[in-house]
mmCIF file of N, CA and C in Angstrom:
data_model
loop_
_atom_site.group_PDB
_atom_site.id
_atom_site.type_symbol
_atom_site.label_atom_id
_atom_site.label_comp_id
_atom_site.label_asym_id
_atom_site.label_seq_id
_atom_site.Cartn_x
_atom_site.Cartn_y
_atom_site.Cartn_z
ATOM 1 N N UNK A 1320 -17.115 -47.287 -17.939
ATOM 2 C CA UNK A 1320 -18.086 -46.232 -17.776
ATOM 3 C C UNK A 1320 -17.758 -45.349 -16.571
ATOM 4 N N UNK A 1321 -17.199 -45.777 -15.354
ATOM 5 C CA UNK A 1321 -17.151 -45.096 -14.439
ATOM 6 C C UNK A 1321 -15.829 -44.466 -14.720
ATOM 7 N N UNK A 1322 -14.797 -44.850 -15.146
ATOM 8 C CA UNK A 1322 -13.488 -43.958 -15.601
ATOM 9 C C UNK A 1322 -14.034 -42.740 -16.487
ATOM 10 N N UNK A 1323 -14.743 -42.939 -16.828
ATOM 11 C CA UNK A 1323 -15.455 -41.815 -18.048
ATOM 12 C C UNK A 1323 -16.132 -40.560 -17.304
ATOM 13 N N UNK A 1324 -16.597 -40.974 -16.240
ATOM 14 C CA UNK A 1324 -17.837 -40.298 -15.324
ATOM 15 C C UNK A 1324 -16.819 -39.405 -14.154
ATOM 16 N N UNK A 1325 -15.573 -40.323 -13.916
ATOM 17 C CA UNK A 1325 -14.715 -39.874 -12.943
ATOM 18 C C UNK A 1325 -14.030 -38.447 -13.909
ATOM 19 N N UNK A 1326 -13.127 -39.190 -15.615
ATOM 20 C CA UNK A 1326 -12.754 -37.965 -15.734
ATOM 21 C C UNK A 1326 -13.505 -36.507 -16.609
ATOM 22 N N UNK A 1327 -14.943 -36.804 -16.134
ATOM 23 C CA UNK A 1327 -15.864 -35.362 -16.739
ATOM 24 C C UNK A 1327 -16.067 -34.754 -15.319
ATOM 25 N N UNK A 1328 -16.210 -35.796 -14.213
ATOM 26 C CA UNK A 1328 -16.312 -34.731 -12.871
ATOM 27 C C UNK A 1328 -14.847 -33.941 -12.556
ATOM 28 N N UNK A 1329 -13.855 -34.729 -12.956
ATOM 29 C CA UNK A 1329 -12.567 -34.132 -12.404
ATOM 30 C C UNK A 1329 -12.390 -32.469 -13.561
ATOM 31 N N UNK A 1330 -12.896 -33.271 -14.966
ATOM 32 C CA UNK A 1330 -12.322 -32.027 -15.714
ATOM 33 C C UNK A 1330 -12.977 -30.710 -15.636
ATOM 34 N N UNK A 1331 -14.404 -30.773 -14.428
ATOM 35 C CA UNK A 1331 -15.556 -30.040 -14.626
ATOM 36 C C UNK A 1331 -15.084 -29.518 -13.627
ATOM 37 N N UNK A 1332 -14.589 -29.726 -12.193
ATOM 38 C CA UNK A 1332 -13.789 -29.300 -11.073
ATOM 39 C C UNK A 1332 -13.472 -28.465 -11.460
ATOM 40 N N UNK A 1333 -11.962 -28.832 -12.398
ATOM 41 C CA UNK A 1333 -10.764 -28.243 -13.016
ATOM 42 C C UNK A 1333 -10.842 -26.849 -13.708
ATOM 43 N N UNK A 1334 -12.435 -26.682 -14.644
ATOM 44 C CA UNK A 1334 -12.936 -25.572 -15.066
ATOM 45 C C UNK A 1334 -13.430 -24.777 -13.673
ATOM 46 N N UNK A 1335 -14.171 -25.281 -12.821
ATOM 47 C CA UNK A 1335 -14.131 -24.213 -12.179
ATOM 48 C C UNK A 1335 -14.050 -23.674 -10.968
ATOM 49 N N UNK A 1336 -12.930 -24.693 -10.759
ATOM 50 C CA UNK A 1336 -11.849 -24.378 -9.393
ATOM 51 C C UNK A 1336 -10.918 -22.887 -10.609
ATOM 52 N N UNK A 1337 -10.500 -22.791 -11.491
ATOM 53 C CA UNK A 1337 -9.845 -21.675 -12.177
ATOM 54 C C UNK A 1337 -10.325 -20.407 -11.986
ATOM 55 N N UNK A 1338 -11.930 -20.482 -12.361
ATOM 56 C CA UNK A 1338 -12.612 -19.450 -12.025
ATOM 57 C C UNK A 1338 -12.893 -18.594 -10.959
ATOM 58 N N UNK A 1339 -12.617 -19.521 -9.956
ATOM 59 C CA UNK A 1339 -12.950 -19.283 -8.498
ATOM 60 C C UNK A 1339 -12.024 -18.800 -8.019
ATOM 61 N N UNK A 1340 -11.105 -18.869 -8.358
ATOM 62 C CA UNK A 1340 -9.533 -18.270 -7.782
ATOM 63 C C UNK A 1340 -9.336 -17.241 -8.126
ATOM 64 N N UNK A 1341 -9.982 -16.469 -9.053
ATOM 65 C CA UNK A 1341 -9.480 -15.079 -9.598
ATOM 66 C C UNK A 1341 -9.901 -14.101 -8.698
ATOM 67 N N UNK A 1342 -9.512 -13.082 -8.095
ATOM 68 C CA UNK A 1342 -9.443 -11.770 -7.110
ATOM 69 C C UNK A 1342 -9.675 -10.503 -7.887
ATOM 70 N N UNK A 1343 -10.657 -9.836 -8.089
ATOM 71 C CA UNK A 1343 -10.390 -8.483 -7.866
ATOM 72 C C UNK A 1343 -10.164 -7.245 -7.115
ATOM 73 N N UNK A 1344 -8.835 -6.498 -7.543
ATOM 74 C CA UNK A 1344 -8.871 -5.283 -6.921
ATOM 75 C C UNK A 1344 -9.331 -4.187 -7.109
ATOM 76 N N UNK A 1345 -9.646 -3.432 -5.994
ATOM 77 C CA UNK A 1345 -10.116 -1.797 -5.910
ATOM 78 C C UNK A 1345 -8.591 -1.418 -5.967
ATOM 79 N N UNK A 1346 -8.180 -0.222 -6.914
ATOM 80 C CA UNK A 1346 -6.708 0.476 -6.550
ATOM 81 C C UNK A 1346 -7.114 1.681 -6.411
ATOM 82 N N UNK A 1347 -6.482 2.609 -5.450
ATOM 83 C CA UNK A 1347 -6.603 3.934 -5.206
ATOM 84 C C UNK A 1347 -5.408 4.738 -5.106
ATOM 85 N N UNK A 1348 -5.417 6.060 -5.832
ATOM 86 C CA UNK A 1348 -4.087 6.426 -5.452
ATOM 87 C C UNK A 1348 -4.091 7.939 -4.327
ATOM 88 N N UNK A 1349 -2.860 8.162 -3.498
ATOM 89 C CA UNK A 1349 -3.351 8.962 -2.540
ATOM 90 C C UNK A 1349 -1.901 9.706 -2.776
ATOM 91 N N UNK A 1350 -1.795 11.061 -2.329
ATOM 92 C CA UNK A 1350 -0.428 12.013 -2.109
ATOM 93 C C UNK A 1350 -0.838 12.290 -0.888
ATOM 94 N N UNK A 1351 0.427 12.412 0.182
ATOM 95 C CA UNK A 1351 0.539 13.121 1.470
ATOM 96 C C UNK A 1351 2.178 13.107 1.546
ATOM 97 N N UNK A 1352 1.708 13.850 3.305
ATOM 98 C CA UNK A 1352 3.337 14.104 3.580
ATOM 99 C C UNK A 1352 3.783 13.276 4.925
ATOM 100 N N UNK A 1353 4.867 13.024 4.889
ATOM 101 C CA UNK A 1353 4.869 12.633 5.958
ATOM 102 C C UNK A 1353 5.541 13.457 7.341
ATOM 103 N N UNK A 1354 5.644 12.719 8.199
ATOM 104 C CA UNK A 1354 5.972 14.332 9.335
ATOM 105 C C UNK A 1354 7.118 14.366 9.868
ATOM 106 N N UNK A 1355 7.680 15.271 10.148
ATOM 107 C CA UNK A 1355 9.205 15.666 10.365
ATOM 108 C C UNK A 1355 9.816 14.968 11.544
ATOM 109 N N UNK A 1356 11.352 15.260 11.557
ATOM 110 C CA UNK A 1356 12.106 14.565 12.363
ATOM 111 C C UNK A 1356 11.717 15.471 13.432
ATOM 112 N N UNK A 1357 12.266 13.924 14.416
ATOM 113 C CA UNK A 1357 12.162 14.349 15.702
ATOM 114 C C UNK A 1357 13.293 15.339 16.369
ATOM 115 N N UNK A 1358 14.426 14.985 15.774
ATOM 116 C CA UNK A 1358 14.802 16.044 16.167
ATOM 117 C C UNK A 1358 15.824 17.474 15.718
ATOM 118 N N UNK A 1359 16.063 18.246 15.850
ATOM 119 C CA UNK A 1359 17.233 19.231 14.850
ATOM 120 C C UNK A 1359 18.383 18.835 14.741
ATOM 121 N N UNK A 1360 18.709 18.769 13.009
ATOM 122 C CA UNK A 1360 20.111 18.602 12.659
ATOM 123 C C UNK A 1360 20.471 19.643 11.525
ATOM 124 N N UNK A 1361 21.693 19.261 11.323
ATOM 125 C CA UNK A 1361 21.906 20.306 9.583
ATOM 126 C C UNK A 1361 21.300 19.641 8.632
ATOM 127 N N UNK A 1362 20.886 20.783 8.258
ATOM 128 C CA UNK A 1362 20.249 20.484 7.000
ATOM 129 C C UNK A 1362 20.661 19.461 5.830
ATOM 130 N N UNK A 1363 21.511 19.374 5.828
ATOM 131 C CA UNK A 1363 21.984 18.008 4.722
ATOM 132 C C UNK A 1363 21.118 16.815 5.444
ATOM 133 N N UNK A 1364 21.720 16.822 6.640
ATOM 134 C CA UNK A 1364 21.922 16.132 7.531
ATOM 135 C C UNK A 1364 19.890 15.678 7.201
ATOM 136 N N UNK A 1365 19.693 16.528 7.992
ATOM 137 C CA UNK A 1365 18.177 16.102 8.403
ATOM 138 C C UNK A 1365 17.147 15.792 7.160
ATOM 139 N N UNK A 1366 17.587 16.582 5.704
ATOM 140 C CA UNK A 1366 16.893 16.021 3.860
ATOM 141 C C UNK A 1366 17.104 14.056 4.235
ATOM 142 N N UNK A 1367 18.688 14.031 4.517
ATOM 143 C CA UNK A 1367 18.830 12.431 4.290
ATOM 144 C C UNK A 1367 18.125 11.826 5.412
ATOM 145 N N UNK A 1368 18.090 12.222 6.507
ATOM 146 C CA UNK A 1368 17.085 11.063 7.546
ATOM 147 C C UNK A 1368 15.161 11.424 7.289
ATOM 148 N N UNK A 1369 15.191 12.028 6.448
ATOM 149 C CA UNK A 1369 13.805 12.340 5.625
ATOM 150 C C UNK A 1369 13.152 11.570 4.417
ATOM 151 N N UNK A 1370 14.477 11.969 4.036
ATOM 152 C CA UNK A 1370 14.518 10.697 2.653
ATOM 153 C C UNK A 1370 14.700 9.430 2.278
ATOM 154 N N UNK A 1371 14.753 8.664 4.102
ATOM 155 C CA UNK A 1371 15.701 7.742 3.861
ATOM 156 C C UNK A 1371 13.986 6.440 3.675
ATOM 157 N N UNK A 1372 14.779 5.138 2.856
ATOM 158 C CA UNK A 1372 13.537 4.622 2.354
ATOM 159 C C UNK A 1372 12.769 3.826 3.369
ATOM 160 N N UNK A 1373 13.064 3.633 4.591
ATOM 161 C CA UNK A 1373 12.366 2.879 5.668
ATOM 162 C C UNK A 1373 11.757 3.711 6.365
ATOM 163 N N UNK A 1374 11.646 5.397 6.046
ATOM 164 C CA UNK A 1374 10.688 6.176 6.544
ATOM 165 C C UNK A 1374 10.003 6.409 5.185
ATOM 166 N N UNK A 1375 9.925 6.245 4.149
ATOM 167 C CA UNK A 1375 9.510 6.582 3.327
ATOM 168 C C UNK A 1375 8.003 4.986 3.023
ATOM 169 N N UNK A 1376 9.231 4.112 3.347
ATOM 170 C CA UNK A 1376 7.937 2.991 3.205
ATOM 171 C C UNK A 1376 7.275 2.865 4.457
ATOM 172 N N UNK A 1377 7.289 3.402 5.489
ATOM 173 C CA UNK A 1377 6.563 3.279 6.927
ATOM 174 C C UNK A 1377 5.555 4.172 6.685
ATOM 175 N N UNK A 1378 5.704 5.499 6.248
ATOM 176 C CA UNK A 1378 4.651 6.174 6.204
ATOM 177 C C UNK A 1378 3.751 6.328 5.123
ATOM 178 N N UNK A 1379 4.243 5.324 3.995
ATOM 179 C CA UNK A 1379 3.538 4.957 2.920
ATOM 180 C C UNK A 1379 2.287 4.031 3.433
ATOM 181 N N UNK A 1380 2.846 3.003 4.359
ATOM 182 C CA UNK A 1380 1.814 2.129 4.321
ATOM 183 C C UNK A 1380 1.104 2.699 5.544
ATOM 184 N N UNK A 1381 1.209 3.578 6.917
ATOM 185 C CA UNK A 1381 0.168 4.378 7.246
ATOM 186 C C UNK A 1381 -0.789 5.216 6.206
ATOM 187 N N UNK A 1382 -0.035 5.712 5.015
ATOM 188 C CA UNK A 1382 -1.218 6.442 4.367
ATOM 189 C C UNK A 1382 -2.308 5.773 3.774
ATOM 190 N N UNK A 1383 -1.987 4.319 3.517
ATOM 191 C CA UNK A 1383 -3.036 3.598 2.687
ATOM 192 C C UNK A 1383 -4.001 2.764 4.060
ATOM 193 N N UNK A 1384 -3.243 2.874 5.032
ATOM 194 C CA UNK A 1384 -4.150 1.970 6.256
ATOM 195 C C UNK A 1384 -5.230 2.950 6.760
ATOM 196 N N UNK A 1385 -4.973 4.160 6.587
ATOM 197 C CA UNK A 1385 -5.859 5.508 6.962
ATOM 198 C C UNK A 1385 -6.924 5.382 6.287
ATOM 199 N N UNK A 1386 -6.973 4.341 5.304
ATOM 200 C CA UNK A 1386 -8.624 4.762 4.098
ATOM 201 C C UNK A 1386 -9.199 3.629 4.635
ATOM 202 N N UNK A 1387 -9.380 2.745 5.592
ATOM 203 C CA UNK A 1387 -9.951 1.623 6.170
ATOM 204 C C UNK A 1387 -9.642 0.534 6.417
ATOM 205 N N UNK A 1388 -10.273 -0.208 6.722
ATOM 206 C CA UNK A 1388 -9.767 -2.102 6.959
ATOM 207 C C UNK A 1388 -9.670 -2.228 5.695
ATOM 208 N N UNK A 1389 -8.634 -2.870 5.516
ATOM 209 C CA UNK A 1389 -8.387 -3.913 3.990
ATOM 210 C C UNK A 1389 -7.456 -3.824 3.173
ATOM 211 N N UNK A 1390 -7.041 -2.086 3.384
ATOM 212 C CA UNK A 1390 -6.466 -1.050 2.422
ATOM 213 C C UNK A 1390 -4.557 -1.664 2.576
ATOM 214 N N UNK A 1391 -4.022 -1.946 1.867
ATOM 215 C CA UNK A 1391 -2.479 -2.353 1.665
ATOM 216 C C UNK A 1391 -1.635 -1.641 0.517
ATOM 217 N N UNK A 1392 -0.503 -1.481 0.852
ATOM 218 C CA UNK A 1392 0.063 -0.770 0.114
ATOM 219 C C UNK A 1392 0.791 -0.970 -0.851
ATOM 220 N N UNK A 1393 0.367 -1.182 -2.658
ATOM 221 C CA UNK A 1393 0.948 -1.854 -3.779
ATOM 222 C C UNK A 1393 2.402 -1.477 -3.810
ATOM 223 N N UNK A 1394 2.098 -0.030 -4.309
ATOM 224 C CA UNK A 1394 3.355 0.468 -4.871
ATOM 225 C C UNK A 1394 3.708 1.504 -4.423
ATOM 226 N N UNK A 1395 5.335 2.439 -4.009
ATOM 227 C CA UNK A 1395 5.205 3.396 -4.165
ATOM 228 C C UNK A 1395 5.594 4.517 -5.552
ATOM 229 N N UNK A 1396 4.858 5.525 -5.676
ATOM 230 C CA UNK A 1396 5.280 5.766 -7.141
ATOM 231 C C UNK A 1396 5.896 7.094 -7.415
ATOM 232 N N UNK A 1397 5.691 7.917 -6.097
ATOM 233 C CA UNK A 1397 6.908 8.844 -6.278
ATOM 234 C C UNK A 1397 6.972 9.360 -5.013
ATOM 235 N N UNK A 1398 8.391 9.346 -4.240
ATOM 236 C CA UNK A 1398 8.764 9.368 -3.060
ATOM 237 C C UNK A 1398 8.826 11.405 -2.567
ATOM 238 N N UNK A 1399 8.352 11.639 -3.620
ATOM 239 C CA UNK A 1399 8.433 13.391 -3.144
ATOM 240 C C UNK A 1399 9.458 13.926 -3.223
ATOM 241 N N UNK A 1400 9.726 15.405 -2.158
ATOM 242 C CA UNK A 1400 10.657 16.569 -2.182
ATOM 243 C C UNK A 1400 10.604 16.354 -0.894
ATOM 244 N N UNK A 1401 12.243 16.791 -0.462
ATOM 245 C CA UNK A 1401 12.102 17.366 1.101
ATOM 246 C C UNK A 1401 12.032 18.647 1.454
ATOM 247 N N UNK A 1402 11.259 19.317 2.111
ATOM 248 C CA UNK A 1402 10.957 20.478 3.041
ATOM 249 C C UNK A 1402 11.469 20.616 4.125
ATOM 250 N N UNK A 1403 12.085 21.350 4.453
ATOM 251 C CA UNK A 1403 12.414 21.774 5.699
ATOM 252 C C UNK A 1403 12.344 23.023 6.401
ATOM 253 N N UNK A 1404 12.227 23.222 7.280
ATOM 254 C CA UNK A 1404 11.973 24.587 8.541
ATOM 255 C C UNK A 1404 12.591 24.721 9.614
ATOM 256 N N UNK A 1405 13.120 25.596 10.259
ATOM 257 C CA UNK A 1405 14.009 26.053 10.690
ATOM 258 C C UNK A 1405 13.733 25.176 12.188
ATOM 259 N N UNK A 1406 14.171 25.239 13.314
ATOM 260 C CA UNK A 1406 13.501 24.549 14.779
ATOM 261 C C UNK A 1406 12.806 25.780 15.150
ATOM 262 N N UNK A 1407 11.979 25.819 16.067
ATOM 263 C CA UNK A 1407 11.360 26.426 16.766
ATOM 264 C C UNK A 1407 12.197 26.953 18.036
ATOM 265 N N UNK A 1408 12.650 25.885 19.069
ATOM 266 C CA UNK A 1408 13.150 26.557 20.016
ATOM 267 C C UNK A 1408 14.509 27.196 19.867
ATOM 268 N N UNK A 1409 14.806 28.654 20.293
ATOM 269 C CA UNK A 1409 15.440 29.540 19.651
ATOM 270 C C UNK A 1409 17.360 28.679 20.419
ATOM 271 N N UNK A 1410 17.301 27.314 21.497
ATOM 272 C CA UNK A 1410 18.418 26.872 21.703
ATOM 273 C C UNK A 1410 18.898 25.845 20.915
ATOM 274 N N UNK A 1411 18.231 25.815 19.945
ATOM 275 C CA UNK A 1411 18.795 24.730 18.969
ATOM 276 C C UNK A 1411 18.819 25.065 17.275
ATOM 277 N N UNK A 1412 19.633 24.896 17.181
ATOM 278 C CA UNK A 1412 20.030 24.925 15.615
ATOM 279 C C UNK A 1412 19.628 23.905 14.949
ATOM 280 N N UNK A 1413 19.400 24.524 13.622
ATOM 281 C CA UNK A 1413 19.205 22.992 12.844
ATOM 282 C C UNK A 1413 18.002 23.396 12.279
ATOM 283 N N UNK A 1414 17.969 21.770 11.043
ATOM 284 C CA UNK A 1414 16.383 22.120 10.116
ATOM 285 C C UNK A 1414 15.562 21.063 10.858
ATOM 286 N N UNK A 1415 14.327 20.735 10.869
ATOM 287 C CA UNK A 1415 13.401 19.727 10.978
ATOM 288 C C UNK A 1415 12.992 19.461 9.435
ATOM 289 N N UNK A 1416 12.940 18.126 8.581
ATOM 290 C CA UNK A 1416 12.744 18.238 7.327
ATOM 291 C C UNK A 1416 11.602 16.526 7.144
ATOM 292 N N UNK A 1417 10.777 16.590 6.266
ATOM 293 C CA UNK A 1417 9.950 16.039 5.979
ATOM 294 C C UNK A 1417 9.815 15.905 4.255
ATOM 295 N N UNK A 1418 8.786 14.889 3.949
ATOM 296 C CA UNK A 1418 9.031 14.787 2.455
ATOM 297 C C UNK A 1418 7.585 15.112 2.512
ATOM 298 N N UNK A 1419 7.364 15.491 1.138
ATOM 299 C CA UNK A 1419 6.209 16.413 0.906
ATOM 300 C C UNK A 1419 6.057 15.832 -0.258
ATOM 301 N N UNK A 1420 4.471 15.398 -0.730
ATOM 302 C CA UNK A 1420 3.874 15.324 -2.284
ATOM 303 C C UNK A 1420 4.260 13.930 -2.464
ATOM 304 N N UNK A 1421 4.114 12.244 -1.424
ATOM 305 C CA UNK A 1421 4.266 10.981 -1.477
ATOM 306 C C UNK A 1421 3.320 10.455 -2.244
ATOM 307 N N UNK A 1422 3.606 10.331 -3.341
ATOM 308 C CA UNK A 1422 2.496 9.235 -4.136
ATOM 309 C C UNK A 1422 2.365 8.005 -4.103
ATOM 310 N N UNK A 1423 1.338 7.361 -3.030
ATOM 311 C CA UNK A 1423 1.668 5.614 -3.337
ATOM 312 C C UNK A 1423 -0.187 4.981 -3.996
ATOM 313 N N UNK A 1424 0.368 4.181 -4.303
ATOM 314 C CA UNK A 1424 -0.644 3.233 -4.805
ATOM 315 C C UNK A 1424 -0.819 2.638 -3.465
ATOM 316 N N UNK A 1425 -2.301 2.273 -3.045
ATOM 317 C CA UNK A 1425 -3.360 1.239 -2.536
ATOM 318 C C UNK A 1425 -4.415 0.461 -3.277
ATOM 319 N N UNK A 1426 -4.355 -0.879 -2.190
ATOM 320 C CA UNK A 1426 -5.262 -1.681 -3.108
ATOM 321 C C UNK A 1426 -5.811 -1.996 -2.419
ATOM 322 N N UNK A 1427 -7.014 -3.023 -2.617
ATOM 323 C CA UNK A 1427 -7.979 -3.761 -1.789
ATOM 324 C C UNK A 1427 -8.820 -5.063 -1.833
ATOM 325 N N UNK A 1428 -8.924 -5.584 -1.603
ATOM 326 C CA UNK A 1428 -10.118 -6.442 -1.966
ATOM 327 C C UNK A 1428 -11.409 -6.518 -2.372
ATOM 328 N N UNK A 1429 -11.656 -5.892 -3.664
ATOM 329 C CA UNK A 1429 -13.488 -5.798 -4.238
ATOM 330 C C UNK A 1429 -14.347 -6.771 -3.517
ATOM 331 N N UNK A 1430 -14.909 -6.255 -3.029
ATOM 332 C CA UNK A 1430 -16.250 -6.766 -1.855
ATOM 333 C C UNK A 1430 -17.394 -7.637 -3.250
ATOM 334 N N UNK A 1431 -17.165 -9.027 -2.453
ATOM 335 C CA UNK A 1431 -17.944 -9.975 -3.289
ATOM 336 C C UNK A 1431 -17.010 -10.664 -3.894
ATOM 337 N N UNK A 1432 -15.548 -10.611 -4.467
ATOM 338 C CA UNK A 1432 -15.083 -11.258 -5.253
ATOM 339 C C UNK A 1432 -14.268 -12.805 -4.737
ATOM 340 N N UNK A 1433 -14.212 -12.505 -3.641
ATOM 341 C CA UNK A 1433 -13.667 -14.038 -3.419
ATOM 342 C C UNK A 1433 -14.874 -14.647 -2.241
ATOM 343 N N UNK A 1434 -14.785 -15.684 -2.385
ATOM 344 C CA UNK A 1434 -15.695 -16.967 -2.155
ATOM 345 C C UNK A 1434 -17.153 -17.131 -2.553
ATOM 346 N N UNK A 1435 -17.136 -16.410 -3.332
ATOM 347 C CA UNK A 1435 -18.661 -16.578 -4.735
ATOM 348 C C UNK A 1435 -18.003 -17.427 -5.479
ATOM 349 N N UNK A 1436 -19.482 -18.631 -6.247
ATOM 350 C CA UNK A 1436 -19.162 -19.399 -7.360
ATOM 351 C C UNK A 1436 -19.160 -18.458 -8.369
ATOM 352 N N UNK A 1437 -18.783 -19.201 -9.448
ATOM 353 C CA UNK A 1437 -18.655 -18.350 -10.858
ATOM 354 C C UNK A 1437 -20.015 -18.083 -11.449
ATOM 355 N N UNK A 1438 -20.369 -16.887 -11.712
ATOM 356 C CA UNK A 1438 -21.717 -16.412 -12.394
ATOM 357 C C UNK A 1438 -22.707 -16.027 -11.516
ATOM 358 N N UNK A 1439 -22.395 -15.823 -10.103
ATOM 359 C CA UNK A 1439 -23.367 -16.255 -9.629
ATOM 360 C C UNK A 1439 -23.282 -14.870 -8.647
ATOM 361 N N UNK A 1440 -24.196 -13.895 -8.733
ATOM 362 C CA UNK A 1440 -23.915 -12.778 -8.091
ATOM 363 C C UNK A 1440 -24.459 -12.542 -6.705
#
């Protein structure tokens, strides 16, 4: 009798320890740009240190940390165009160039969904 009793509590756990584990996300999607080099080069030159993907994922995941606590950055889903503009100070040559129109996915944690029992709002 008690082997019987042990495996309806274990299998009753088992149902809904499953339940309890499931997460929902909030996803949001955001476009921005990110901001130009620091400093003037040629233009080839300055598209590729614009484009390159460890500035591209750095300022991805500032754009999704900008919408609040929680906010992380899924995916990115389209890395943009580069822009560039001439320097300002008239002793230096060169473009300053930035990527323009970054589409990434953010996600979050739906408020309420983890550490509630199942059904139970």
């Amino acid at each position: 009798m008690r082997k019987i009793l042990k495996l309806i509590f274990a299998a009753s756990l088992t149902f809904t320890a499953s339940n309890a584990l499931a997460t929902d996300y909030i996803y949001r999607e955001l476009m921005a740009n990110t901001l130009p080099s620091a400093k003037c080069e040629a233009e080839s030159a300055a598209i590729a240190s614009a484009s390159k993907n460890y500035n591209i994922k750095r300022f991805s995941k500032k754009f999704c940390q900008t919408q609040g606590y929680g906010w992380h950055l899924e995916q990115i889903k389209d890395s943009g165009k580069p822009v560039c503009t001439p320097c300002d100070n008239p002793k230096e040559t060169g473009f300053r160039c930035h990527m323009e129109d970054v589409v990434v996915e953010c996600k979050r944690i739906k408020p309420g969904s983890v550490g509630m029992l199942p059904g139970k709002s």
